[in-house]
Amino acid sequence: MARIKVGKPDVAPDTTSHVKGVRQGNQRRTYRWQAGHHKDGTADARRSTGVRPKRENPILAVMPNLPPG
Amino acid sequence: MAMDQQEGVEEVERLVEMSWDPITRIIGNLGIYTKIDFANQRVAECHSTSSLFRGYSVFMKGKDPRDAGFITSRICGICGDNHTTCSVYAQNMAYGIKTPKLAEWIINLGEAAEYMFDHTLFQDNLVFVDFCEAMVKSTNPSLLRRAKTTEAPNAAIHGKRTIADIMEAFNPFEGDIYKEALRVSRTTREMFCLMEGRHVHPSTVYPGGVGTMPSPTVFTDYLSRLLGIIDFFKKAVALNDDVFDFFYEALPGYEEVGRRRILLGCWGGFQDPEVVDYRYETMNDWGKAMYVTPGVIVDGELITTNLVDINLGIRILLGSSFYDDWAHEEPFVTRDPLGNPIDMRHPWNQTTLPAPQKRDFKGNYSWVMSPRWLDPRTGDHLALDTGGGPFARLYTTALAGLVDTPYVKSTGSSVQISLPKGDQLPETVLEWRIPQWSNAIERNRARVYFVAYSAAMAVYFIEQALARVRGGDTKVFQDFDVPDEAIGVGFHEAVRGVLSHHLVIRDGKIANYHPYPPTPWNASPRDEFGTPGPYEDSVQGMPIFEENGPDDFKGVDIMRAVRSFDPCLPCGVHIYLGKGRTLKKLHSPMFGASHG
């Protein structure tokens, strides 16, 4: 390594990357936790709202589902 | 022998040392040290030096690779998102994943807004200070007199009758173009934030996708802002053409300012989501599908557009830099995934060994290393420059003839850019043609054309993204695991030119990480073969057109040459006039004067 003098690190270099118990966005099976997101890349209104989300879904099956907000 | 020595002494006496350290209107660590021959109005010698050690490659070691995009973003305070994006590209390759298509359009839109923001700010608020009425009055009064009587050919578009009227509009703080450009910068920043969450260190760009909610409103908000400023870009191109053509005409020989051999590198920008899979094995295919074509240009000839060739040719040389050689260290990557041998001087194998020492222009004088590209035909280590970014991007895209969209088309010798109707001006087709020279004027001219290029591409990206959203696609993120062992490389275009991130993962942590942004290429010092870096090369031997003598010399021609490469913001100029006399001047305009 380099010959320059550096201080002793206060923390391990990867300390900040994860706090135990906090869900990581890139952990496996995240779709289970993300309401309203479907595996095929589509979504429904539950993605945006928890208040009667089904009423916000499209009224016809041929319409794309564009969740509000 | 004695006579030779005598001549040598006279030679030295004729030369006046002039130094600018730091160079202003960029982050204040670049110094340019020159020897000027006032009798012949030429720059005899030039050294470019940086007094700043960053050490990203040192402290990235051992960190979680998923943090790389957020940490490397802090390399730059104006184009940090380019680093995030490039790091994400490198990580995608290492993790074996790809960004969902909709997310790829979102990243492209964010990056297009960044190019529009940064180029406008740099060109209109920083470069044009060197071309404004106040500056030209104090450096070339006769030129200003001529400008007052020269009609501007594009007056119908931009509304300025004479060239001098345009120069007045460039005046810092007062000129209307200067002020308008600041307003445009605000809008382009808003556009950026819609896509990448925060400017300039994005909060919603990750490996495997983005965190931006792809609602139709996000895209229409972006589009309405873009259409509001699209006329500014049309006017800016017309203004730039008028001013730069006037310089060629009024100062014969001005093409020599900042001129160097045409040696350009572009690592490509704007991925095509339909093609890109981030696998090294197919990098040639998805590199060629990018909406800014990657390539290397030597003497006006396109040598390659293959990103694998580009990657294999990168060499990091020492010679005048404050580092120890890493040749005896353990290599990290001996073969790439295609089986090609990787050189010890390639960024994948580099180990940064800083060795602080006194600056010595006959020995080591800079913290910047000397990145070079090994020409497989001749075996030469070429000191490629980026032409400030846009120049190389437009050059490779024009020559390669691969980009073909409804708004931007490459013809093989030019790039046609079609901008939609705005509130004042009709639909406009602009054409950037490959110029004869690689010089200060052409680097500056290319910048404004690339703003138009980004705006036109953004319209296309919006259309593609909205089509996906209307089809019900909302997927912007995909799961991934961090492998224990992997390598990756990202190629992107930072605003001011080539950007590569080389990543090696061992035990799930970063074992080696080397970001190579454009400025190490442009500001590199002399390498072990004695080849000067692009700044040095373009300033050395350059004629001086300034009418002032050594006593009130401003060095505006040298500054135009160096700033044409878009080095990055600023405070004071210190001019060293030789014989121990130092002239200190505070320069207007300035950003962050309180930091100076």
Coordinates of N, CA and C in Angstrom, one line a residue, chain A residues 1-4 12-14 16-18 24-31 34 36-44 47-48 63-69, chain B residues 53 58-59 61-64 66-67 213-216 324 329 351-356 367 469-482 509:
Chain A
M1 N 0.8 -1.2 0.0 CA 0.0 0.0 0.0 C 0.9 1.3 0.0
A2 N 0.2 2.3 -0.1 CA 0.9 3.6 -0.2 C 1.7 3.9 1.1
R3 N 2.7 4.8 0.9 CA 3.6 5.1 2.0 C 3.0 6.3 2.8
I4 N 1.9 6.9 2.3 CA 1.4 8.1 3.0 C 0.8 7.6 4.4
A12 N -15.4 0.2 10.3 CA -15.0 -0.7 9.3 C -15.5 0.0 8.0
P13 N -14.8 -0.3 6.9 CA -15.1 0.4 5.6 C -16.5 0.2 5.1
D14 N -17.1 -1.0 5.5 CA -18.5 -1.3 5.0 C -19.6 -1.1 6.0
T16 N -21.5 1.4 6.8 CA -22.8 2.1 6.5 C -23.7 1.4 5.5
S17 N -23.2 0.3 4.9 CA -23.9 -0.3 3.8 C -25.2 -1.0 4.3
H18 N -25.2 -1.5 5.5 CA -26.5 -2.1 5.9 C -26.6 -2.1 7.5
Q24 N -33.6 -4.4 2.8 CA -32.7 -3.8 1.8 C -33.5 -3.8 0.5
G25 N -33.4 -2.8 -0.3 CA -34.2 -2.7 -1.5 C -33.8 -3.8 -2.5
N26 N -32.6 -4.2 -2.4 CA -32.2 -5.2 -3.4 C -32.1 -6.6 -2.8
Q27 N -32.8 -6.9 -1.7 CA -32.8 -8.2 -1.2 C -33.8 -9.1 -2.0
R28 N -33.7 -10.4 -1.9 CA -34.6 -11.3 -2.7 C -36.1 -11.1 -2.3
R29 N -36.9 -11.5 -3.3 CA -38.4 -11.5 -3.1 C -38.9 -10.2 -2.6
T30 N -38.4 -9.1 -3.2 CA -38.9 -7.8 -2.7 C -40.3 -7.5 -3.2
Y31 N -40.7 -8.2 -4.2 CA -42.1 -8.0 -4.7 C -43.1 -8.3 -3.6
Q34 N -43.6 -5.1 -1.8 CA -44.0 -3.9 -2.5 C -45.4 -4.0 -3.0
G36 N -48.8 -3.7 -4.8 CA -49.3 -3.1 -6.0 C -48.3 -3.4 -7.2
H37 N -47.1 -3.9 -7.0 CA -46.2 -4.2 -8.0 C -46.3 -5.6 -8.5
H38 N -46.5 -5.9 -9.8 CA -46.6 -7.2 -10.3 C -45.3 -7.7 -10.9
K39 N -45.1 -9.0 -10.9 CA -43.8 -9.5 -11.4 C -43.6 -9.3 -12.9
D40 N -44.7 -9.1 -13.7 CA -44.5 -8.8 -15.1 C -44.2 -7.4 -15.4
G41 N -43.9 -6.6 -14.4 CA -43.5 -5.2 -14.7 C -44.7 -4.2 -14.6
T42 N -45.9 -4.7 -14.5 CA -47.1 -3.8 -14.4 C -47.4 -3.5 -12.9
A43 N -48.3 -2.7 -12.7 CA -48.7 -2.3 -11.3 C -50.2 -2.1 -11.3
D44 N -50.7 -2.0 -10.1 CA -52.1 -1.5 -10.0 C -52.2 -0.4 -9.0
R47 N -50.3 0.3 -5.6 CA -49.0 0.9 -5.6 C -49.0 2.3 -5.0
S48 N -50.1 3.1 -5.4 CA -50.1 4.5 -5.0 C -51.0 4.8 -3.8
M63 N -57.8 -1.5 -20.9 CA -57.1 -0.2 -20.6 C -55.8 -0.6 -19.8
P64 N -54.7 0.2 -20.0 CA -53.5 0.0 -19.2 C -53.8 0.5 -17.8
N65 N -53.1 -0.1 -16.9 CA -53.3 0.3 -15.5 C -52.2 1.4 -15.2
L66 N -52.7 2.6 -15.1 CA -51.8 3.7 -14.7 C -52.2 4.2 -13.3
P67 N -51.5 3.6 -12.3 CA -51.9 4.0 -10.9 C -51.9 5.5 -10.7
P68 N -52.8 6.0 -10.0 CA -52.8 7.5 -9.7 C -51.6 7.9 -8.9
G69 N -50.9 8.9 -9.4 CA -49.7 9.4 -8.6 C -48.5 8.7 -8.8
Chain B
F53 N -4.8 15.9 -4.6 CA -4.9 14.5 -4.6 C -6.2 14.1 -4.1
V58 N -8.0 4.8 -3.7 CA -7.4 4.2 -2.4 C -8.5 3.9 -1.4
F59 N -9.4 4.8 -1.2 CA -10.4 4.6 -0.1 C -11.6 3.8 -0.5
K61 N -11.4 0.8 -1.7 CA -11.0 -0.5 -1.4 C -11.7 -1.0 -0.1
G62 N -12.3 -2.2 -0.2 CA -12.9 -2.8 1.0 C -14.3 -2.4 1.3
K63 N -14.8 -1.4 0.5 CA -16.2 -1.0 0.7 C -17.2 -1.9 0.0
D64 N -18.5 -1.8 0.4 CA -19.5 -2.5 -0.3 C -19.7 -2.0 -1.7
R66 N -22.1 -1.9 -3.7 CA -23.4 -1.2 -3.9 C -23.3 0.3 -3.6
D67 N -22.3 0.7 -2.7 CA -22.2 2.1 -2.3 C -21.4 2.9 -3.4
M213 N -40.6 7.1 -9.7 CA -42.0 6.6 -10.0 C -42.4 7.0 -11.4
P214 N -42.5 6.0 -12.3 CA -42.8 6.3 -13.7 C -44.2 6.7 -14.0
S215 N -44.7 7.8 -13.4 CA -46.1 8.2 -13.7 C -46.0 9.0 -15.0
P216 N -47.1 9.1 -15.7 CA -47.2 9.9 -16.9 C -46.8 11.4 -16.6
D324 N 4.2 6.3 -7.0 CA 5.2 5.2 -7.3 C 4.6 4.3 -8.3
E329 N 3.3 -4.8 -8.1 CA 2.1 -5.3 -7.3 C 1.4 -6.4 -8.0
T351 N -2.7 0.0 -9.1 CA -2.7 0.2 -7.6 C -2.2 1.6 -7.4
T352 N -2.9 2.4 -6.7 CA -2.5 3.8 -6.6 C -1.6 3.9 -5.4
L353 N -0.3 4.4 -5.6 CA 0.7 4.5 -4.6 C 1.1 6.0 -4.5
P354 N 0.4 6.8 -3.8 CA 0.8 8.2 -3.8 C 2.1 8.5 -3.2
A355 N 2.9 9.4 -3.7 CA 4.2 9.7 -3.2 C 4.4 11.2 -3.2
P356 N 3.8 11.9 -2.2 CA 3.9 13.4 -2.2 C 5.3 13.9 -2.3
W367 N -0.4 15.8 -9.7 CA -1.1 14.7 -9.1 C -1.9 13.9 -10.2
V469 N -45.1 3.5 -20.7 CA -46.0 3.8 -19.5 C -47.4 3.6 -20.0
R470 N -47.8 4.1 -21.1 CA -49.2 3.9 -21.6 C -49.5 2.5 -21.9
G471 N -48.5 1.6 -22.1 CA -48.7 0.2 -22.3 C -48.8 -0.5 -21.0
G472 N -48.7 0.2 -19.9 CA -48.9 -0.4 -18.6 C -47.6 -0.9 -17.9
D473 N -46.4 -0.6 -18.5 CA -45.2 -1.0 -17.9 C -44.8 0.0 -16.8
T474 N -44.5 -0.5 -15.7 CA -44.1 0.3 -14.6 C -42.8 -0.2 -13.9
K475 N -42.2 -1.3 -14.5 CA -41.1 -1.9 -13.9 C -39.8 -1.0 -14.1
V476 N -39.3 -0.6 -13.0 CA -38.1 0.2 -13.1 C -36.9 -0.3 -12.2
F477 N -37.1 -1.5 -11.7 CA -36.1 -2.1 -10.8 C -36.1 -3.6 -10.9
Q478 N -34.9 -4.2 -10.7 CA -34.9 -5.6 -10.7 C -33.9 -6.1 -9.5
D479 N -34.3 -7.3 -9.0 CA -33.5 -7.8 -7.9 C -32.1 -8.2 -8.3
F480 N -31.2 -8.3 -7.4 CA -29.8 -8.8 -7.7 C -29.1 -9.3 -6.5
D481 N -28.1 -10.1 -6.7 CA -27.2 -10.5 -5.6 C -25.8 -10.0 -5.9
V482 N -25.1 -9.6 -4.9 CA -23.7 -9.2 -5.1 C -22.9 -10.5 -5.1
K509 N -16.6 -7.6 -1.7 CA -16.2 -6.2 -1.4 C -15.4 -5.7 -2.5

